[in-house]
CSV table of C-alpha atoms in Angstrom, one decimal:
chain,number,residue,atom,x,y,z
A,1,UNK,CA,-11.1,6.9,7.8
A,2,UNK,CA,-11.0,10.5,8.8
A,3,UNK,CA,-12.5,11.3,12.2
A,4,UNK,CA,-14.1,15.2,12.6
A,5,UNK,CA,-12.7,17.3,14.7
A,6,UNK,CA,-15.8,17.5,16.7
A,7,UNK,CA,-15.7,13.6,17.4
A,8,UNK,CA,-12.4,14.3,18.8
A,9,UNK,CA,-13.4,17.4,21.0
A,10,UNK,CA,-16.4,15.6,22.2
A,11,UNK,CA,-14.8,12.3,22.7
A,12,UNK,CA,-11.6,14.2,25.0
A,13,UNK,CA,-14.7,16.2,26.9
A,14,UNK,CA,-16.1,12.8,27.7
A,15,UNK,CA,-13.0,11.3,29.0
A,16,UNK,CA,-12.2,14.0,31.1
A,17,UNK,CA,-15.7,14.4,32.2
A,18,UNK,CA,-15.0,10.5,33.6
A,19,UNK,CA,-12.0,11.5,35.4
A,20,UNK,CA,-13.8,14.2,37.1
A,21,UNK,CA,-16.5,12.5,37.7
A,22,UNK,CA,-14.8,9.4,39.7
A,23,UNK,CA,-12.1,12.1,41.4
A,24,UNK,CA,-15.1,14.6,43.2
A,25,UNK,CA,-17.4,11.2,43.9
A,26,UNK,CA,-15.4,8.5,44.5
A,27,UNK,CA,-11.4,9.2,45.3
A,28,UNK,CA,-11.8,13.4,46.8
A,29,UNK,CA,-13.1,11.6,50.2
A,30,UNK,CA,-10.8,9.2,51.6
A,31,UNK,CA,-12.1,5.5,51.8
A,32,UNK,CA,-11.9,1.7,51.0
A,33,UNK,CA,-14.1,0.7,48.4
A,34,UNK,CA,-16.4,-2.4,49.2
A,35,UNK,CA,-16.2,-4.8,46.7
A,36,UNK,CA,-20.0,-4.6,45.8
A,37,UNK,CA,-18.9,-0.9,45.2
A,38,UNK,CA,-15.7,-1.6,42.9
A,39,UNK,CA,-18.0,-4.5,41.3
A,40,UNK,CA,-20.3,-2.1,39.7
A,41,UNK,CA,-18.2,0.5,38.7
A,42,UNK,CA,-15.8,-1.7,37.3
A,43,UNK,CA,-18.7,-3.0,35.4
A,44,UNK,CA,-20.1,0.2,34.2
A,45,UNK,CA,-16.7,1.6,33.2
A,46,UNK,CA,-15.9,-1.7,31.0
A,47,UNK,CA,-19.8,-1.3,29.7
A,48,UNK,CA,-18.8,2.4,28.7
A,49,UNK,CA,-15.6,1.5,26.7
A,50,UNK,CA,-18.1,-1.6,24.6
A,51,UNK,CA,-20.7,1.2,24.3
A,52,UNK,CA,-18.0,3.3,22.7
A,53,UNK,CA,-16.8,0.6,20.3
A,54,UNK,CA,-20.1,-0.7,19.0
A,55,UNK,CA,-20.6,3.2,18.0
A,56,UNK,CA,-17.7,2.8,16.5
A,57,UNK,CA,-18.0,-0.4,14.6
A,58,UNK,CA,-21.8,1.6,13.6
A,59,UNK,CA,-20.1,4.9,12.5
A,60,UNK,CA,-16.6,3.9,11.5
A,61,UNK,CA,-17.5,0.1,10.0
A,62,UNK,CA,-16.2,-3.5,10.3
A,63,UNK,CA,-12.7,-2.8,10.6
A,64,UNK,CA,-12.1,0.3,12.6
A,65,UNK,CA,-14.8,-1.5,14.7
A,66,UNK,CA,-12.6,-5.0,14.9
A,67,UNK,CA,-9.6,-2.4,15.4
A,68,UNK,CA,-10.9,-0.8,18.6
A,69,UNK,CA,-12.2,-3.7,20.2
A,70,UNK,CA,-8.7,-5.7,19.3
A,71,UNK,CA,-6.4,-2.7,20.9
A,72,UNK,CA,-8.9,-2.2,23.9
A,73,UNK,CA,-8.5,-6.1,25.2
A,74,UNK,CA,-4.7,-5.7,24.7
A,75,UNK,CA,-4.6,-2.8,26.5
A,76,UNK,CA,-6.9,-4.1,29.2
A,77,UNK,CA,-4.8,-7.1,29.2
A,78,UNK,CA,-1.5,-5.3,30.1
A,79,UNK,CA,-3.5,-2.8,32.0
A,80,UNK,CA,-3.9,-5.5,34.8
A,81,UNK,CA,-0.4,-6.2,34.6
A,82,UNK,CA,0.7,-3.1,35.4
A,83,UNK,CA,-1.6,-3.9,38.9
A,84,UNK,CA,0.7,-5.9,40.5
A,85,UNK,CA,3.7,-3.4,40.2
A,86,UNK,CA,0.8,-0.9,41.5
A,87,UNK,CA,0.4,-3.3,44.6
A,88,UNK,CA,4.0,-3.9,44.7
A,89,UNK,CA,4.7,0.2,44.7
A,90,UNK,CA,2.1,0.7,47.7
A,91,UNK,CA,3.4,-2.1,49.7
A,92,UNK,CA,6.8,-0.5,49.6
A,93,UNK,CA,5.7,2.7,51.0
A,94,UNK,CA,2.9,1.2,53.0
A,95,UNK,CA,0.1,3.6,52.0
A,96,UNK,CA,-3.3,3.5,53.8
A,97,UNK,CA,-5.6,1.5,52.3
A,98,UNK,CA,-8.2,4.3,52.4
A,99,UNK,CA,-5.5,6.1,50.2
A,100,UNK,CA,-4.6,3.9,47.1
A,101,UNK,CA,-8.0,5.6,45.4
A,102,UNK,CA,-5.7,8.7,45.1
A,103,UNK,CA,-2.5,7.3,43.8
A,104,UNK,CA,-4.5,5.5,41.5
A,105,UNK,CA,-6.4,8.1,39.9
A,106,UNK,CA,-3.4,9.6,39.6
A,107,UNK,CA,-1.1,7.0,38.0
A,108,UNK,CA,-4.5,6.5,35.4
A,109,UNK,CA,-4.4,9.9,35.2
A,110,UNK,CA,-0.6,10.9,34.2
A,111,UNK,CA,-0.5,7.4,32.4
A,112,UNK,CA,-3.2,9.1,30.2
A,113,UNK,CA,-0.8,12.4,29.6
A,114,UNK,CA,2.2,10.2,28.8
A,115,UNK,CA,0.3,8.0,26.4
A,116,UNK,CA,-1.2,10.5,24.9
A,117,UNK,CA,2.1,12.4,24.1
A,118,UNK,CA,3.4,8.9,22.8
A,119,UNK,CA,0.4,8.2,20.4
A,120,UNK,CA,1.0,11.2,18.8
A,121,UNK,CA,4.8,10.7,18.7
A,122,UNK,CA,4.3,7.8,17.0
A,123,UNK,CA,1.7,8.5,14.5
A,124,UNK,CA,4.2,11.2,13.5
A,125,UNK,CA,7.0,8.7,13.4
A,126,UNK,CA,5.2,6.1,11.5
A,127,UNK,CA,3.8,8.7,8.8
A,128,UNK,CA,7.2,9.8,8.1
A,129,UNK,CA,9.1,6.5,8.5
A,130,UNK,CA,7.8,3.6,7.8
A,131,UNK,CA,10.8,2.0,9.3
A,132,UNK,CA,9.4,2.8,12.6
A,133,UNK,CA,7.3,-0.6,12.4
A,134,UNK,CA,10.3,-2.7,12.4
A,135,UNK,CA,12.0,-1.1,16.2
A,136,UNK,CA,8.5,-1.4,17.6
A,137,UNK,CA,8.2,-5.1,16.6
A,138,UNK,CA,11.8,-5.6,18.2
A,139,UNK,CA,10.9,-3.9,21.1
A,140,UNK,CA,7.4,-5.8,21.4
A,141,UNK,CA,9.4,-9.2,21.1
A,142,UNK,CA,12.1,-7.9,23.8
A,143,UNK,CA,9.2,-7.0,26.4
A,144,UNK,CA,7.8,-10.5,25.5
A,145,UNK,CA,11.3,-12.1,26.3
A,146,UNK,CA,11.3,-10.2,29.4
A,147,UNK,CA,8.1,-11.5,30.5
A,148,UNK,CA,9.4,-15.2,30.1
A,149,UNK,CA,11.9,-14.6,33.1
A,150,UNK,CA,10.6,-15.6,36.2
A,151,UNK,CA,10.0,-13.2,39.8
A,152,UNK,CA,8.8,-11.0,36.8
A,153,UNK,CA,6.3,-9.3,40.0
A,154,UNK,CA,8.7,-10.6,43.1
A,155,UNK,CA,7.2,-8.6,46.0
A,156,UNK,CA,10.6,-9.4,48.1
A,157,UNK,CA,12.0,-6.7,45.4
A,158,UNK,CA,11.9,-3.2,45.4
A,159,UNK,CA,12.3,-1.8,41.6
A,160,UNK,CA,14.8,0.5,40.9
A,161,UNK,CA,12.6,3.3,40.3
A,162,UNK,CA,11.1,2.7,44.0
A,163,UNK,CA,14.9,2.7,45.7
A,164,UNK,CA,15.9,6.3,43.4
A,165,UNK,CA,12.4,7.6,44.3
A,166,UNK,CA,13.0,7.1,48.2
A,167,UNK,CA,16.8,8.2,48.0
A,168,UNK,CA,16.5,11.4,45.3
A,169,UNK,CA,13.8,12.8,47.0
A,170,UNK,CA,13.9,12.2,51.6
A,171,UNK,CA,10.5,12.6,53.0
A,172,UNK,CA,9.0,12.1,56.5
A,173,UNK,CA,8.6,8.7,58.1
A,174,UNK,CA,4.5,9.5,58.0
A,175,UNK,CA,1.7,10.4,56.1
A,176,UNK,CA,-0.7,13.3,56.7
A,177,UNK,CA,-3.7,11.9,55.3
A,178,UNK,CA,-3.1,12.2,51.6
A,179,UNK,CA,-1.2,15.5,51.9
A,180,UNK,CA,1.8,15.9,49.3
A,181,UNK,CA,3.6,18.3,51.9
A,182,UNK,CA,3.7,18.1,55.8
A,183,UNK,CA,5.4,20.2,58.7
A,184,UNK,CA,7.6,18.1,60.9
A,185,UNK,CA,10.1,20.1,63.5
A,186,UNK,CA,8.6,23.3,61.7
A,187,UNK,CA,9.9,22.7,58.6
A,188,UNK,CA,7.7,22.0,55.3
A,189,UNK,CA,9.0,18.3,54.1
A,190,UNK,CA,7.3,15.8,52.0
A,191,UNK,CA,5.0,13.0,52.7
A,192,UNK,CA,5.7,9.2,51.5
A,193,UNK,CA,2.4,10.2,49.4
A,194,UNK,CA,4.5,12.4,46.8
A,195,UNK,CA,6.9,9.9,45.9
A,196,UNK,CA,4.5,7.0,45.9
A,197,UNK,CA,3.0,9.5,42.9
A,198,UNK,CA,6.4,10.1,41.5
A,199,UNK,CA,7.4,6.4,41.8
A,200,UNK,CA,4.1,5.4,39.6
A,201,UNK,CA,4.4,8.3,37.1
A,202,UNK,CA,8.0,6.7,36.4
A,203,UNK,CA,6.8,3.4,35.7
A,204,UNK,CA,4.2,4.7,33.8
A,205,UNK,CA,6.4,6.5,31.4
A,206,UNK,CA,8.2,2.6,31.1
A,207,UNK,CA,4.4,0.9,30.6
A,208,UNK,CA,4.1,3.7,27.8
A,209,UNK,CA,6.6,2.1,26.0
A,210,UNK,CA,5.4,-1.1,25.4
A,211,UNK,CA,1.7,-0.6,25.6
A,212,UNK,CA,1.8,2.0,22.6
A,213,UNK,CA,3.8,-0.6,19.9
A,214,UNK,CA,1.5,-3.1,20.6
A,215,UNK,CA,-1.7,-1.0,19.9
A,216,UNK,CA,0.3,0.4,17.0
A,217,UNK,CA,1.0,-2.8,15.8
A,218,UNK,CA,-3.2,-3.7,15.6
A,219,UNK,CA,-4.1,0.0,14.0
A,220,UNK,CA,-2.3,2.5,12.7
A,221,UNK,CA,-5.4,5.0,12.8
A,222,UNK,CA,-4.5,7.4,15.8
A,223,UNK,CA,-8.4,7.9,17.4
A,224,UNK,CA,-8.5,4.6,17.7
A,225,UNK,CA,-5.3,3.9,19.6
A,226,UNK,CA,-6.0,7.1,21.7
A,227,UNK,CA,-9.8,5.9,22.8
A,228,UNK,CA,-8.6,2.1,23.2
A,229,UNK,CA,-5.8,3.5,25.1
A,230,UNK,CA,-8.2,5.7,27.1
A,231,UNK,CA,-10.6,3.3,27.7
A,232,UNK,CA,-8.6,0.6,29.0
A,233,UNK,CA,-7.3,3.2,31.8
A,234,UNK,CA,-11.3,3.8,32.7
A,235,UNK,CA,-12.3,1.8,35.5
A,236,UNK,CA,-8.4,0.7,36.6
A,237,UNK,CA,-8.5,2.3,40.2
A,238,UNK,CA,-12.2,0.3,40.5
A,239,UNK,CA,-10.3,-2.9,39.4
A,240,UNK,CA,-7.8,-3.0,41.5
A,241,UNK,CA,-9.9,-3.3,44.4
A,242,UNK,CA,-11.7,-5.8,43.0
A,243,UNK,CA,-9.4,-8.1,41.6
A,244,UNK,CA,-6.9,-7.3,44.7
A,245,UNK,CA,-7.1,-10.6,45.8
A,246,UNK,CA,-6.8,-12.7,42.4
A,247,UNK,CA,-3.3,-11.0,41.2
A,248,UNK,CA,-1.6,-12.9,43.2
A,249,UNK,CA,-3.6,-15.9,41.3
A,250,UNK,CA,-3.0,-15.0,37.8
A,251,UNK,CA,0.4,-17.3,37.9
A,252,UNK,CA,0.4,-17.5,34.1
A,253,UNK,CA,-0.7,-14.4,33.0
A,254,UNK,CA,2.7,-13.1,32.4
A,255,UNK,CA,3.5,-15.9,29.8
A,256,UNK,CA,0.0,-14.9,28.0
A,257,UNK,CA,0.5,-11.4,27.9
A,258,UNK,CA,4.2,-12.9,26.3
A,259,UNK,CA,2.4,-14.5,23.5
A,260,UNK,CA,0.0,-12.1,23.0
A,261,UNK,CA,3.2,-9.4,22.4
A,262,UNK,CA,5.7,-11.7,20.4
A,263,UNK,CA,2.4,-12.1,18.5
A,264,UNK,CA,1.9,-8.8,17.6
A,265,UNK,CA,6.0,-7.6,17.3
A,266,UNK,CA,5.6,-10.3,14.5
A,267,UNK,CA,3.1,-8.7,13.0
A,268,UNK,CA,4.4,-5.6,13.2
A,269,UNK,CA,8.0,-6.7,11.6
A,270,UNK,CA,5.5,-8.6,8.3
A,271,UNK,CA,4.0,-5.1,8.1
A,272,UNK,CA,7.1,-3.6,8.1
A,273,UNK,CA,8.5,-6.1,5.2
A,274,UNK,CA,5.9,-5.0,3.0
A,275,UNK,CA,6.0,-1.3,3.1
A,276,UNK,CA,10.1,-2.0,3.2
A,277,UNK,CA,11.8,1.2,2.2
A,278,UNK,CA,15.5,0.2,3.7
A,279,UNK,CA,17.8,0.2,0.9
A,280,UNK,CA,19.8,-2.9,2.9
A,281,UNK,CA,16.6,-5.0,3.0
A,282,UNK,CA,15.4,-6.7,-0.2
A,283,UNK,CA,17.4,-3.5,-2.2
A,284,UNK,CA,14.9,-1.3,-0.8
A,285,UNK,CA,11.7,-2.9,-2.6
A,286,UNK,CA,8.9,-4.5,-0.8
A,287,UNK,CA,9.6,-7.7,0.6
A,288,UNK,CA,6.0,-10.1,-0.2
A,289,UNK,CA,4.9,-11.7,2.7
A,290,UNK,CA,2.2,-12.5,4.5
A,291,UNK,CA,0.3,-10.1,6.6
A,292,UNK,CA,-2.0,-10.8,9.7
A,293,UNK,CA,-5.4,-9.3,9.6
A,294,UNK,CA,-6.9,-7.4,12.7
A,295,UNK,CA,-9.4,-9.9,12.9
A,296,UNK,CA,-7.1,-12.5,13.3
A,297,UNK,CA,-5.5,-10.6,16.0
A,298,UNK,CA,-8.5,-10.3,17.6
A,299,UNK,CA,-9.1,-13.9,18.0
A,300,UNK,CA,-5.4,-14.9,18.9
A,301,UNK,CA,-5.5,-12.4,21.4
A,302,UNK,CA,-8.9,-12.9,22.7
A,303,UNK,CA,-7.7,-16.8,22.5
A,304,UNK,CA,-4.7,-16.3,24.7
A,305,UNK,CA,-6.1,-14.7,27.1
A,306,UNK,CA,-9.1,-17.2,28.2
A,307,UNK,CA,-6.7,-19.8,28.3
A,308,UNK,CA,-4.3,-17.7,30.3
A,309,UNK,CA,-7.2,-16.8,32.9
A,310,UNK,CA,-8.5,-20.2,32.9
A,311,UNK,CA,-5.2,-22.0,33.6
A,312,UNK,CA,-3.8,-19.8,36.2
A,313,UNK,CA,-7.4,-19.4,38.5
A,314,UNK,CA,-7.4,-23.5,38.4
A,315,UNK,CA,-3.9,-24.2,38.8
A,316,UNK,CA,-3.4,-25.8,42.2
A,317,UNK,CA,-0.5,-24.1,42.1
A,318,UNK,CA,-2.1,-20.9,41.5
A,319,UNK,CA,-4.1,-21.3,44.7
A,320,UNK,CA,-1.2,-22.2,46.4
A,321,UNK,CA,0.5,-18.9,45.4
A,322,UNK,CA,-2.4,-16.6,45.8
A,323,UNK,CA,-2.7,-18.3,49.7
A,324,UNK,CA,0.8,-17.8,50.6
A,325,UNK,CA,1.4,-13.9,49.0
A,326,UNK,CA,-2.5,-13.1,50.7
A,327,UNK,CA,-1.2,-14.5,54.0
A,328,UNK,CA,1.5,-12.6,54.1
A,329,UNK,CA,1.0,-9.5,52.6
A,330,UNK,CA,-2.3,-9.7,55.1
A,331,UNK,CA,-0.3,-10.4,58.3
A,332,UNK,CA,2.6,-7.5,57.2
A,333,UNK,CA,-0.7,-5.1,56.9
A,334,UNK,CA,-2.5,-6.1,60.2
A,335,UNK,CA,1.2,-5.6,62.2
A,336,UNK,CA,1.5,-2.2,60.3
A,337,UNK,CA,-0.5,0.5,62.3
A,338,UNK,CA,0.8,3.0,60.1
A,339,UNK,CA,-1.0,1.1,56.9
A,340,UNK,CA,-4.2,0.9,58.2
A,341,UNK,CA,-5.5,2.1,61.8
A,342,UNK,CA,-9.6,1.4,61.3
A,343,UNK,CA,-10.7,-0.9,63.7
A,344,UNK,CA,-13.2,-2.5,60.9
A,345,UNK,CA,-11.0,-2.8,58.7
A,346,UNK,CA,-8.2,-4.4,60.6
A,347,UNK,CA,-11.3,-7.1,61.3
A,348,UNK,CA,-11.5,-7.3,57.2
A,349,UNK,CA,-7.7,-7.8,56.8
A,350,UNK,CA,-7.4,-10.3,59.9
A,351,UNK,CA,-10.2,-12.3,58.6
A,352,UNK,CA,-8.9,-12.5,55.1
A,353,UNK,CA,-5.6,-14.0,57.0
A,354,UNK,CA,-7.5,-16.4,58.6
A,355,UNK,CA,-9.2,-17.6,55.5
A,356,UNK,CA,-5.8,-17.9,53.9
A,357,UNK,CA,-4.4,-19.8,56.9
A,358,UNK,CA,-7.2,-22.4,56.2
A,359,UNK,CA,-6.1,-22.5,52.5
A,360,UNK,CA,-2.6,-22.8,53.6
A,361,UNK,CA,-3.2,-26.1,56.0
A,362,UNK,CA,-5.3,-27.6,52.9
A,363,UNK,CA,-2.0,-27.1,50.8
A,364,UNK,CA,-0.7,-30.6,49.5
A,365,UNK,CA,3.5,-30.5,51.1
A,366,UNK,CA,5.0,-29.8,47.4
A,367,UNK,CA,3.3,-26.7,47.9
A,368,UNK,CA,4.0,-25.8,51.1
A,369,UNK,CA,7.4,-25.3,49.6
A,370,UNK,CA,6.5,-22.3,47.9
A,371,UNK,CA,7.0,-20.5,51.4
A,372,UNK,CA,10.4,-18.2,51.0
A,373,UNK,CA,11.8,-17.9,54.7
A,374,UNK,CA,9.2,-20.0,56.4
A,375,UNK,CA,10.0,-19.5,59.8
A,376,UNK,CA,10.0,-15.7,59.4
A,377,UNK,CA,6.4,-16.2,57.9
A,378,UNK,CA,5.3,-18.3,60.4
A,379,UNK,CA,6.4,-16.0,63.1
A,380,UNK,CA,4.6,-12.8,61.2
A,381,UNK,CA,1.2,-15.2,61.3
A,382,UNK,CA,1.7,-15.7,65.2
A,383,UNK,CA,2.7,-12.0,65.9
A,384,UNK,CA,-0.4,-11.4,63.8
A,385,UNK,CA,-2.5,-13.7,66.0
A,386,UNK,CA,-1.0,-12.4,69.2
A,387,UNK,CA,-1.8,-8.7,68.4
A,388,UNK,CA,-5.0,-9.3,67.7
A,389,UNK,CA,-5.7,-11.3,71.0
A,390,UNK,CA,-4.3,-8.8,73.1
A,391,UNK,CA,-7.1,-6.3,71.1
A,392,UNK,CA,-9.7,-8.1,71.8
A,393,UNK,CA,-9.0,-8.0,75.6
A,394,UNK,CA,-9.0,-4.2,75.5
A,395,UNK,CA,-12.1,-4.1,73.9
A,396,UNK,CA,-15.1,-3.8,76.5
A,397,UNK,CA,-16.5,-6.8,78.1
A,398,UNK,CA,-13.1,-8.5,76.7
């Protein structure tokens, strides 16, 4: 089906009306979102993009409908993947809690651009060569391999996009709020901000990649890609604050999100049988096989991922997991006066270490084991502890 240029001006108004929206009311002042405050959002940007594709199952039928709703979970899906390299990416460069709004909006924000540019690539691509569907089912099953290995998120890992961002481009030890530029010495050098931006643009462009084949392989009809695309961006910088504490907890989401690819790169080679054109293949004649229908899709995928959730929040092991990383990553951020200097929210983060210390006691021994370089953890908890003693003393009355 068609869609009128002026469902395609009104629906890019729209978006960036959104972006605009949540940048001069949200992200322009500095702050830590409360998690009743990145609850609601969250819910009212994910009630936005269902909105959008029951007007589109009203207006463009059962199947662009089924379509929409089947790319916008996959994208959603691998949307909160891409989360934990965001948190692994901030906890490299340490930035300010109050902060992350901004690089946020700003990885959604260029991951928008580069998807966009993508989308229409490919719809180009695949009009001309229908070819095309076979390399994005190979790459789709290679990123579905890749997401079998293990440490696929290791936080003890810098990526190499992180290491060539800090070496290419030198910048000063400290932030300046969220300034891109700084004067240090009296000379105009950058802040860690800029390449925390530059680092996440660059993994964008890598998401890009694998995110586009995979909507490609549910739809071929490019306003549909672009808005499920677009939609499962909405409402990322509000779940990441709210989900901040589960990542760590979603042990088995990687494997899902494996299925859920191989899945559709299977698809996407069947389709690619039967519109063969390559003279090598079947003598350049159609190859009959058969072909997975969206709805299908939509229940495999929608199948996948309950499981997938289900599993990994009540996996012992998963608590184990999210207990130890929290623990850690809570203590490194208390110690850090450069991450966060707010004496209320230093008593959020301390408190959260506590709880996780209780968790950790709870732990049966097998998972205890977990720990990487336990006595270095256990001396971060006590240098946590200490430090926040010694606080307390030098607070009045103390």
């Amino acid at each position: 089906m068609e869609v009128p240029l002026y469902v395609w001006t009104a629906t890019v108004i729209g978006i960036a009306g959104l972006l605009a929206f949540d940048f001069f009311f949200h992200v322009r002042k500095a702050h830590t979102p409360s998690l009743r405050e990145s609850a609601i959002w969250s819910s009212i940007y994910v009630g936005i993009a269902l909105l959008f594709g029951v007007g589109v199952l009203v207006f463009g039928g059962p199947t662009m409908g089924t379509e929409y709703f089947a790319g916008y979970v996959t994208e959603k899906a691998l949307s909160v993947d891409n989360l934990f390299v965001f948190l692994i990416i901030m906890s490299s460069f340490r930035v300010p809690r109050a902060d992350q709004q901004k690089v946020l909006l700003f990885g959604i924000v260029f991951s928008l651009i580069a998807r966009t540019g993508f989308i229409f690539l490919g719809a180009a691509l695949i009009n001309s060569f229908a070819w095309v569907f076979y390399i994005f089912g190979l790459i789709l099953l290679m990123t579905a391999g890749n997401l079998l290995k293990p440490s696929g998120h290791d936080d003890d890992s810098e990526s190499v996009i992180i290491r060539l961002a800090k070496r290419v481009l030198p910048a000063s030890e400290h932030y300046d709020g969220d300034k891109l530029f700084t004067v240090e010495d009296g000379k105009r050098v950058l802040t860690p901000m800029l390449l925390v931006m530059v680092a996440i643009g660059a993994t964008d462009i890598l998401f890009a990649l694998d995110s586009i084949p995979a909507i490609f392989g549910l739809t071929q009809n490019t306003f549909i890609v672009f808005t499920a695309t677009a939609f499962s961006l909405m409402g990322l910088r509000q779940l990441f604050f709210l989900i901040d504490g589960l990542l760590d907890r979603l042990i088995y989401l990687s494997y899902g999100l494996a299925v859920i690819l191989g899945f559709i790169g299977v698809k996407l080679i069947l389709h690619a049988l039967h519109e063969n054109n390559l003279p090598f293949i079947n003598e350049g004649e159609h190859v009959n096989v058969v072909e997975i229908s969206t709805g299908l899709s939509l229940s495999v995928i929608l199948g996948v991922l309950v499981v997938t959730v289900l599993a990994s929040v009540l996996s012992p092991k998963g608590k184990a997991k999210n207990a130890i990383s929290g623990a850690k990553r809570h203590a490194a951020e208390y110690l850090d006066l450069n991450y966060e200097t707010d004496i209320a929210e230093r008593e959020k983060i301390f408190a959260r270490l506590c709880a996780e210390e209780d968790d950790l006691r709870k732990l049966p021994e097998k998972y205890k084991r977990l720990i990487r370089n336990e006595t270095e953890f256990m001396a971060m908890i006590r240098k946590a502890h200490a430090e926040h003693d010694e606080a307390l003393e030098r607070q009045p009355g103390g």
